[in-house]
Each structure stands twice: as C-alpha cells, then as structure tokens.
Amino acid sequence: AQSVTQLDSHVSVSEGTPVLLRCNYSSSYSPSLFWYVQHPNKGLQLLLKYTSAATLVKGINGFEAEFKKSETSFHLTKPSAHMSDAAEYFCVVSFGGFKTIFGAGTRLFVKA
Amino acid sequence: GAVVSQHPSRVICKSGTSVKIECRSLDFQATTMFWYRQFPKQSLMLMATSNEGSKATYEQGVEKDKFLINHASLTLSTLTVTSAHPEDSSFYICSARTSGSQNEQFFGPGTRLTVL
C-alpha cells in the first residue's frame, strides 16, 4: 500500500537556526515527491519536487530536500530559518501519475 | 509557472442553499482537475478527480449527489455544494494537472465556505 508519513506534527526553531521537516513514504512504484507550503488561509505553494532526476533537490526560499530510496525518505531542510518560514508544510507523494497522497502536515514555528 | 484560479475566494451562505465554486487553469489546458477539502489544522483530503468531458471519480465517503463536479472544458471545473449545511463549512482547494506535467499538480488559492 502507498502512504506518506510526516513524522512531526509541529516543529519549533529559532530564527537563524536550521530547519528539518521529516517525511517518509511507502510505495511499490517509483514515486514523484513534492513539498508544499501553506500560509494561514492561503492555498498551497510548491517548494520543490523530485521526479527521478537528481536526488538532492533545491527549491525556492532556500529550501532543499534529499531523496533517499534506501530510507524511503524525502526530508525538507533549510540552513537558516526566517520568521516568514512559519507555516504549514505538506509532503506529497504521487504514484504512477494516478494517486496523490498528502501527508498530515507539519506546522513550523519560528521564534525570534 | 502554471496558474490556477478559484472563485470566489470566500463565500458565506445560509443552510439549505447551494454554492458553486469555479476552478480555472489560466495559462494551460488541464486534462485532469482535483477537488480537495481541508478542515482546520488538518491535511487536504481528496474529494474527487475529474477529467474533461467525463464524469468525476469520487473518493470513498464523498457524496456525489451533494458535491456536484462538472469539468466542462479543459480550463474550467466547477464544484457545487448542494443543500449546504454547517458541517460543509471548510476550505475547498482545486488543483489541475496537464498530461505532461510529471505528476505535478498546480493548486488554486482555495475557497473558504462558511455555512450559517
């Protein structure tokens, strides 16, 4: 069965410190993987995507993610958090061009 | 990048009335559109998938007679919430995908529905 798990419901960091948001997936197929960000009462914005090219994917706003097939993970990182990064982040997995599954989301809090 | 719009962004209606939400792909043709529902502080739940010119495929537990979806053209899909009740209050988000987009979906900004 296909699934996606975001390991933390919320993460709190101080401004200027690194961010790590964890995502694991389960799939029988080669997945496409995405990270989206959602600010309060807003739609989703694509941060980055992995579609079987380079395993280290760079996205917008300084975010990047590494696809690790052996660990079935696609964790999102950023070297230095900014106050404007506070939002909800969703890991999304798409299988075979048909099914898209959203993770439960991780709320990122950034302290001044 | 590809742009998807939704109209209206917010709607408040009385219980028992019907509400139509439009989803448009502005600069590309969307062979497939999706409708999601998001409850407060929760993830998105896929409601249905629609392909232009054919009937929508609803996810388990979604009432097709209550949530009417029409994908009349390659740039427009509509979701009609019929006989809305307060429990239908939610954030509804659509997305669109082209045949060559490598599984990427482009999301609309969402519609906040409040049923009084």
PDB file of C-alpha atoms in Angstrom:
ATOM      1  CA  ALA A   1       0.000   0.000   0.000  1.00  0.00           C
ATOM      2  CA  GLN A   2       1.088   3.545  -0.692  1.00  0.00           C
ATOM      3  CA  SER A   3       1.381   6.020   2.143  1.00  0.00           C
ATOM      4  CA  VAL A   4       3.232   9.099   3.301  1.00  0.00           C
ATOM      5  CA  THR A   5       4.138   9.954   6.869  1.00  0.00           C
ATOM      6  CA  GLN A   6       5.273  13.269   8.217  1.00  0.00           C
ATOM      7  CA  LEU A   7       6.990  12.355  11.418  1.00  0.00           C
ATOM      8  CA  ASP A   8       6.401  15.593  13.298  1.00  0.00           C
ATOM      9  CA  SER A   9       3.080  17.384  13.648  1.00  0.00           C
ATOM     10  CA  HIS A  10       4.908  20.547  14.658  1.00  0.00           C
ATOM     11  CA  VAL A  11       8.496  21.786  14.740  1.00  0.00           C
ATOM     12  CA  SER A  12       9.749  24.843  16.573  1.00  0.00           C
ATOM     13  CA  VAL A  13      13.076  26.512  15.758  1.00  0.00           C
ATOM     14  CA  SER A  14      14.746  29.800  16.496  1.00  0.00           C
ATOM     15  CA  GLU A  15      15.315  32.296  13.726  1.00  0.00           C
ATOM     16  CA  GLY A  16      18.652  31.684  12.047  1.00  0.00           C
ATOM     17  CA  THR A  17      18.872  28.012  13.039  1.00  0.00           C
ATOM     18  CA  PRO A  18      18.472  25.034  10.691  1.00  0.00           C
ATOM     19  CA  VAL A  19      15.120  23.527   9.797  1.00  0.00           C
ATOM     20  CA  LEU A  20      14.439  19.811   9.341  1.00  0.00           C
ATOM     21  CA  LEU A  21      10.983  18.542   8.420  1.00  0.00           C
ATOM     22  CA  ARG A  22      10.806  14.796   8.049  1.00  0.00           C
ATOM     23  CA  CYS A  23       8.849  12.759   5.522  1.00  0.00           C
ATOM     24  CA  ASN A  24       8.799   9.031   4.832  1.00  0.00           C
ATOM     25  CA  TYR A  25       6.849   7.259   2.163  1.00  0.00           C
ATOM     26  CA  SER A  26       5.838   3.760   1.259  1.00  0.00           C
ATOM     27  CA  SER A  27       5.338   2.796  -2.359  1.00  0.00           C
ATOM     28  CA  SER A  28       5.511  -0.099  -4.735  1.00  0.00           C
ATOM     29  CA  TYR A  29       6.152   2.286  -7.589  1.00  0.00           C
ATOM     30  CA  SER A  30       8.757   4.911  -8.284  1.00  0.00           C
ATOM     31  CA  PRO A  31       7.173   7.959  -6.728  1.00  0.00           C
ATOM     32  CA  SER A  32       7.203  11.623  -7.528  1.00  0.00           C
ATOM     33  CA  LEU A  33       7.683  13.610  -4.357  1.00  0.00           C
ATOM     34  CA  PHE A  34       6.780  17.185  -3.529  1.00  0.00           C
ATOM     35  CA  TRP A  35       6.911  19.622  -0.670  1.00  0.00           C
ATOM     36  CA  TYR A  36       4.274  22.335  -0.472  1.00  0.00           C
ATOM     37  CA  VAL A  37       3.930  25.234   1.937  1.00  0.00           C
ATOM     38  CA  GLN A  38       0.653  26.733   3.078  1.00  0.00           C
ATOM     39  CA  HIS A  39       0.428  30.012   4.909  1.00  0.00           C
ATOM     40  CA  PRO A  40      -2.702  30.680   7.013  1.00  0.00           C
ATOM     41  CA  ASN A  41      -5.871  30.868   4.940  1.00  0.00           C
ATOM     42  CA  LYS A  42      -3.872  30.572   1.741  1.00  0.00           C
ATOM     43  CA  GLY A  43      -3.527  27.975  -0.982  1.00  0.00           C
ATOM     44  CA  LEU A  44      -0.558  25.722  -1.489  1.00  0.00           C
ATOM     45  CA  GLN A  45       2.732  26.842  -2.945  1.00  0.00           C
ATOM     46  CA  LEU A  46       5.168  24.353  -4.421  1.00  0.00           C
ATOM     47  CA  LEU A  47       8.561  24.460  -2.698  1.00  0.00           C
ATOM     48  CA  LEU A  48      10.289  21.719  -4.650  1.00  0.00           C
ATOM     49  CA  LYS A  49       9.764  18.422  -6.398  1.00  0.00           C
ATOM     50  CA  TYR A  50      11.615  15.193  -7.079  1.00  0.00           C
ATOM     51  CA  THR A  51      10.835  13.315 -10.265  1.00  0.00           C
ATOM     52  CA  SER A  52      13.628  10.728 -10.623  1.00  0.00           C
ATOM     53  CA  ALA A  53      16.371  13.146 -11.631  1.00  0.00           C
ATOM     54  CA  ALA A  54      18.940  14.412  -9.104  1.00  0.00           C
ATOM     55  CA  THR A  55      18.359  13.080  -5.614  1.00  0.00           C
ATOM     56  CA  LEU A  56      19.193  16.420  -3.993  1.00  0.00           C
ATOM     57  CA  VAL A  57      16.528  18.874  -4.995  1.00  0.00           C
ATOM     58  CA  LYS A  58      16.787  22.600  -4.482  1.00  0.00           C
ATOM     59  CA  GLY A  59      13.643  24.634  -4.157  1.00  0.00           C
ATOM     60  CA  ILE A  60      12.528  28.166  -3.529  1.00  0.00           C
ATOM     61  CA  ASN A  61      13.321  30.300  -0.494  1.00  0.00           C
ATOM     62  CA  GLY A  62      16.472  28.339   0.339  1.00  0.00           C
ATOM     63  CA  PHE A  63      14.755  25.007   0.944  1.00  0.00           C
ATOM     64  CA  GLU A  64      16.100  21.726  -0.318  1.00  0.00           C
ATOM     65  CA  ALA A  65      15.273  18.058   0.074  1.00  0.00           C
ATOM     66  CA  GLU A  66      17.127  14.827  -0.482  1.00  0.00           C
ATOM     67  CA  PHE A  67      15.504  11.706  -1.860  1.00  0.00           C
ATOM     68  CA  LYS A  68      16.925   8.622  -0.150  1.00  0.00           C
ATOM     69  CA  LYS A  69      15.491   5.496  -1.694  1.00  0.00           C
ATOM     70  CA  SER A  70      17.138   3.154   0.809  1.00  0.00           C
ATOM     71  CA  GLU A  71      15.479   5.015   3.657  1.00  0.00           C
ATOM     72  CA  THR A  72      12.283   5.851   1.724  1.00  0.00           C
ATOM     73  CA  SER A  73      12.654   9.393   2.948  1.00  0.00           C
ATOM     74  CA  PHE A  74      12.365  12.872   1.492  1.00  0.00           C
ATOM     75  CA  HIS A  75      13.224  15.237   4.325  1.00  0.00           C
ATOM     76  CA  LEU A  76      12.998  19.002   3.844  1.00  0.00           C
ATOM     77  CA  THR A  77      15.798  21.214   5.132  1.00  0.00           C
ATOM     78  CA  LYS A  78      16.840  24.832   5.254  1.00  0.00           C
ATOM     79  CA  PRO A  79      20.138  26.070   6.708  1.00  0.00           C
ATOM     80  CA  SER A  80      18.746  29.147   8.401  1.00  0.00           C
ATOM     81  CA  ALA A  81      15.116  29.740   9.358  1.00  0.00           C
ATOM     82  CA  HIS A  82      13.414  33.061   8.779  1.00  0.00           C
ATOM     83  CA  MET A  83      10.327  34.355  10.510  1.00  0.00           C
ATOM     84  CA  SER A  84       8.466  34.259   7.202  1.00  0.00           C
ATOM     85  CA  ASP A  85       9.005  30.497   7.016  1.00  0.00           C
ATOM     86  CA  ALA A  86       6.435  29.936   9.743  1.00  0.00           C
ATOM     87  CA  ALA A  87       3.670  27.978   8.011  1.00  0.00           C
ATOM     88  CA  GLU A  88       2.252  24.513   7.406  1.00  0.00           C
ATOM     89  CA  TYR A  89       4.316  22.187   5.246  1.00  0.00           C
ATOM     90  CA  PHE A  90       2.965  19.197   3.372  1.00  0.00           C
ATOM     91  CA  CYS A  91       4.903  16.296   1.935  1.00  0.00           C
ATOM     92  CA  VAL A  92       3.066  14.930  -1.070  1.00  0.00           C
ATOM     93  CA  VAL A  93       3.643  11.717  -2.938  1.00  0.00           C
ATOM     94  CA  SER A  94       2.306  10.881  -6.354  1.00  0.00           C
ATOM     95  CA  PHE A  95       2.324   7.335  -7.640  1.00  0.00           C
ATOM     96  CA  GLY A  96       2.317   6.328 -11.244  1.00  0.00           C
ATOM     97  CA  GLY A  97       0.615   9.528 -12.319  1.00  0.00           C
ATOM     98  CA  PHE A  98      -2.632   8.490 -10.709  1.00  0.00           C
ATOM     99  CA  LYS A  99      -2.885   8.712  -6.966  1.00  0.00           C
ATOM    100  CA  THR A 100      -1.699  11.676  -4.958  1.00  0.00           C
ATOM    101  CA  ILE A 101      -1.396  11.379  -1.215  1.00  0.00           C
ATOM    102  CA  PHE A 102      -0.836  14.231   1.214  1.00  0.00           C
ATOM    103  CA  GLY A 103       0.996  13.889   4.469  1.00  0.00           C
ATOM    104  CA  ALA A 104      -0.727  15.122   7.595  1.00  0.00           C
ATOM    105  CA  GLY A 105       1.345  18.285   7.579  1.00  0.00           C
ATOM    106  CA  THR A 106       3.976  19.789   9.842  1.00  0.00           C
ATOM    107  CA  ARG A 107       3.452  23.152  11.434  1.00  0.00           C
ATOM    108  CA  LEU A 108       6.703  25.118  11.563  1.00  0.00           C
ATOM    109  CA  PHE A 109       7.056  27.722  14.292  1.00  0.00           C
ATOM    110  CA  VAL A 110       9.931  30.192  14.136  1.00  0.00           C
ATOM    111  CA  LYS A 111      10.905  32.021  17.315  1.00  0.00           C
ATOM    112  CA  ALA A 112      12.598  35.398  17.264  1.00  0.00           C
TER     113      ALA A 112
ATOM    114  CA  GLY B   1       4.583  28.836 -13.868  1.00  0.00           C
ATOM    115  CA  ALA B   2       1.096  27.499 -14.366  1.00  0.00           C
ATOM    116  CA  VAL B   3      -1.652  29.441 -12.629  1.00  0.00           C
ATOM    117  CA  VAL B   4      -4.903  28.120 -11.261  1.00  0.00           C
ATOM    118  CA  SER B   5      -7.580  30.466 -10.004  1.00  0.00           C
ATOM    119  CA  GLN B   6     -10.624  29.872  -7.847  1.00  0.00           C
ATOM    120  CA  HIS B   7     -13.734  31.950  -7.496  1.00  0.00           C
ATOM    121  CA  PRO B   8     -14.987  33.008  -5.085  1.00  0.00           C
ATOM    122  CA  SER B   9     -12.212  33.158  -2.503  1.00  0.00           C
ATOM    123  CA  ARG B  10     -14.743  33.361   0.305  1.00  0.00           C
ATOM    124  CA  VAL B  11     -18.447  32.652   0.448  1.00  0.00           C
ATOM    125  CA  ILE B  12     -20.971  32.719   3.252  1.00  0.00           C
ATOM    126  CA  CYS B  13     -24.341  31.150   2.669  1.00  0.00           C
ATOM    127  CA  LYS B  14     -27.425  30.082   4.536  1.00  0.00           C
ATOM    128  CA  SER B  15     -28.106  26.475   5.374  1.00  0.00           C
ATOM    129  CA  GLY B  16     -30.050  24.737   2.628  1.00  0.00           C
ATOM    130  CA  THR B  17     -28.741  26.819  -0.245  1.00  0.00           C
ATOM    131  CA  SER B  18     -26.349  25.680  -2.962  1.00  0.00           C
ATOM    132  CA  VAL B  19     -22.957  27.158  -3.650  1.00  0.00           C
ATOM    133  CA  LYS B  20     -20.873  26.910  -6.807  1.00  0.00           C
ATOM    134  CA  ILE B  21     -17.091  27.205  -6.778  1.00  0.00           C
ATOM    135  CA  GLU B  22     -15.144  27.674 -10.001  1.00  0.00           C
ATOM    136  CA  CYS B  23     -11.644  26.465 -10.713  1.00  0.00           C
ATOM    137  CA  ARG B  24      -9.823  27.717 -13.793  1.00  0.00           C
ATOM    138  CA  SER B  25      -6.459  26.974 -15.299  1.00  0.00           C
ATOM    139  CA  LEU B  26      -5.390  30.330 -16.668  1.00  0.00           C
ATOM    140  CA  ASP B  27      -2.467  29.552 -18.936  1.00  0.00           C
ATOM    141  CA  PHE B  28      -2.650  25.860 -19.678  1.00  0.00           C
ATOM    142  CA  GLN B  29      -5.113  23.132 -20.529  1.00  0.00           C
ATOM    143  CA  ALA B  30      -5.907  20.871 -17.626  1.00  0.00           C
ATOM    144  CA  THR B  31      -6.747  17.344 -18.650  1.00  0.00           C
ATOM    145  CA  THR B  32      -7.376  16.443 -15.033  1.00  0.00           C
ATOM    146  CA  MET B  33      -8.624  18.519 -12.138  1.00  0.00           C
ATOM    147  CA  PHE B  34      -8.886  17.595  -8.495  1.00  0.00           C
ATOM    148  CA  TRP B  35     -11.005  18.879  -5.666  1.00  0.00           C
ATOM    149  CA  TYR B  36      -9.773  18.775  -2.097  1.00  0.00           C
ATOM    150  CA  ARG B  37     -11.306  19.651   1.209  1.00  0.00           C
ATOM    151  CA  GLN B  38      -9.314  20.864   4.171  1.00  0.00           C
ATOM    152  CA  PHE B  39     -10.625  21.073   7.704  1.00  0.00           C
ATOM    153  CA  PRO B  40      -8.964  23.485  10.146  1.00  0.00           C
ATOM    154  CA  LYS B  41      -5.450  22.435  11.081  1.00  0.00           C
ATOM    155  CA  GLN B  42      -5.719  19.265   9.020  1.00  0.00           C
ATOM    156  CA  SER B  43      -4.316  17.972   5.785  1.00  0.00           C
ATOM    157  CA  LEU B  44      -6.021  18.036   2.428  1.00  0.00           C
ATOM    158  CA  MET B  45      -8.492  15.302   1.670  1.00  0.00           C
ATOM    159  CA  LEU B  46      -9.061  14.401  -1.944  1.00  0.00           C
ATOM    160  CA  MET B  47     -12.765  14.542  -2.746  1.00  0.00           C
ATOM    161  CA  ALA B  48     -12.847  13.743  -6.428  1.00  0.00           C
ATOM    162  CA  THR B  49     -10.924  13.625  -9.662  1.00  0.00           C
ATOM    163  CA  SER B  50     -12.425  14.936 -12.850  1.00  0.00           C
ATOM    164  CA  ASN B  51     -11.347  14.553 -16.433  1.00  0.00           C
ATOM    165  CA  GLU B  52     -12.630  16.895 -19.084  1.00  0.00           C
ATOM    166  CA  GLY B  53     -15.783  15.623 -20.702  1.00  0.00           C
ATOM    167  CA  SER B  54     -16.322  12.668 -18.404  1.00  0.00           C
ATOM    168  CA  LYS B  55     -17.895  12.007 -15.045  1.00  0.00           C
ATOM    169  CA  ALA B  56     -15.912  12.715 -11.926  1.00  0.00           C
ATOM    170  CA  THR B  57     -14.479   9.907  -9.846  1.00  0.00           C
ATOM    171  CA  TYR B  58     -15.329  10.388  -6.196  1.00  0.00           C
ATOM    172  CA  GLU B  59     -13.304   9.152  -3.261  1.00  0.00           C
ATOM    173  CA  GLN B  60     -14.884   6.790  -0.811  1.00  0.00           C
ATOM    174  CA  GLY B  61     -17.199   8.540   1.591  1.00  0.00           C
ATOM    175  CA  VAL B  62     -17.778  11.596  -0.592  1.00  0.00           C
ATOM    176  CA  GLU B  63     -21.405  12.049  -1.607  1.00  0.00           C
ATOM    177  CA  LYS B  64     -21.530  12.630  -5.339  1.00  0.00           C
ATOM    178  CA  ASP B  65     -25.083  13.951  -5.198  1.00  0.00           C
ATOM    179  CA  LYS B  66     -24.082  16.539  -2.644  1.00  0.00           C
ATOM    180  CA  PHE B  67     -20.821  17.624  -4.235  1.00  0.00           C
ATOM    181  CA  LEU B  68     -21.541  18.018  -7.927  1.00  0.00           C
ATOM    182  CA  ILE B  69     -18.497  18.343 -10.127  1.00  0.00           C
ATOM    183  CA  ASN B  70     -18.525  19.483 -13.717  1.00  0.00           C
ATOM    184  CA  HIS B  71     -15.417  19.617 -15.882  1.00  0.00           C
ATOM    185  CA  ALA B  72     -16.952  21.172 -18.957  1.00  0.00           C
ATOM    186  CA  SER B  73     -13.788  22.372 -20.637  1.00  0.00           C
ATOM    187  CA  LEU B  74     -10.043  21.972 -20.449  1.00  0.00           C
ATOM    188  CA  THR B  75      -9.764  25.146 -18.404  1.00  0.00           C
ATOM    189  CA  LEU B  76     -12.778  25.051 -16.107  1.00  0.00           C
ATOM    190  CA  SER B  77     -14.114  22.765 -13.409  1.00  0.00           C
ATOM    191  CA  THR B  78     -16.894  23.612 -11.002  1.00  0.00           C
ATOM    192  CA  LEU B  79     -17.823  22.200  -7.619  1.00  0.00           C
ATOM    193  CA  THR B  80     -21.378  22.749  -6.444  1.00  0.00           C
ATOM    194  CA  VAL B  81     -22.185  22.092  -2.817  1.00  0.00           C
ATOM    195  CA  THR B  82     -25.894  21.351  -2.851  1.00  0.00           C
ATOM    196  CA  SER B  83     -28.166  21.983   0.116  1.00  0.00           C
ATOM    197  CA  ALA B  84     -25.236  23.148   2.181  1.00  0.00           C
ATOM    198  CA  HIS B  85     -25.183  22.576   5.928  1.00  0.00           C
ATOM    199  CA  PRO B  86     -22.873  23.993   8.606  1.00  0.00           C
ATOM    200  CA  GLU B  87     -20.801  20.801   8.587  1.00  0.00           C
ATOM    201  CA  ASP B  88     -19.918  21.544   4.952  1.00  0.00           C
ATOM    202  CA  SER B  89     -18.060  24.640   6.096  1.00  0.00           C
ATOM    203  CA  SER B  90     -14.493  24.106   5.047  1.00  0.00           C
ATOM    204  CA  PHE B  91     -11.639  25.237   2.852  1.00  0.00           C
ATOM    205  CA  TYR B  92     -12.024  23.826  -0.654  1.00  0.00           C
ATOM    206  CA  ILE B  93      -8.984  23.693  -2.891  1.00  0.00           C
ATOM    207  CA  CYS B  94      -8.784  22.663  -6.501  1.00  0.00           C
ATOM    208  CA  SER B  95      -5.773  21.629  -8.491  1.00  0.00           C
ATOM    209  CA  ALA B  96      -5.090  20.973 -12.135  1.00  0.00           C
ATOM    210  CA  ARG B  97      -2.679  18.785 -13.993  1.00  0.00           C
ATOM    211  CA  THR B  98      -1.604  18.549 -17.604  1.00  0.00           C
ATOM    212  CA  SER B  99      -0.734  15.308 -19.273  1.00  0.00           C
ATOM    213  CA  GLY B 100       2.927  16.207 -19.446  1.00  0.00           C
ATOM    214  CA  SER B 101       3.464  17.735 -16.021  1.00  0.00           C
ATOM    215  CA  GLN B 102       5.267  14.759 -14.470  1.00  0.00           C
ATOM    216  CA  ASN B 103       2.570  14.271 -11.864  1.00  0.00           C
ATOM    217  CA  GLU B 104       2.797  17.825 -10.655  1.00  0.00           C
ATOM    218  CA  GLN B 105      -0.415  19.492  -9.668  1.00  0.00           C
ATOM    219  CA  PHE B 106      -0.944  23.232  -9.714  1.00  0.00           C
ATOM    220  CA  PHE B 107      -3.124  24.391  -6.873  1.00  0.00           C
ATOM    221  CA  GLY B 108      -5.691  27.107  -6.705  1.00  0.00           C
ATOM    222  CA  PRO B 109      -5.708  29.555  -3.790  1.00  0.00           C
ATOM    223  CA  GLY B 110      -8.708  27.909  -2.171  1.00  0.00           C
ATOM    224  CA  THR B 111     -12.259  28.905  -1.315  1.00  0.00           C
ATOM    225  CA  ARG B 112     -13.380  29.380   2.254  1.00  0.00           C
ATOM    226  CA  LEU B 113     -17.008  28.242   2.585  1.00  0.00           C
ATOM    227  CA  THR B 114     -18.968  29.163   5.684  1.00  0.00           C
ATOM    228  CA  VAL B 115     -22.500  27.840   6.023  1.00  0.00           C
ATOM    229  CA  LEU B 116     -24.612  29.578   8.646  1.00  0.00           C
TER     230      LEU B 116
END
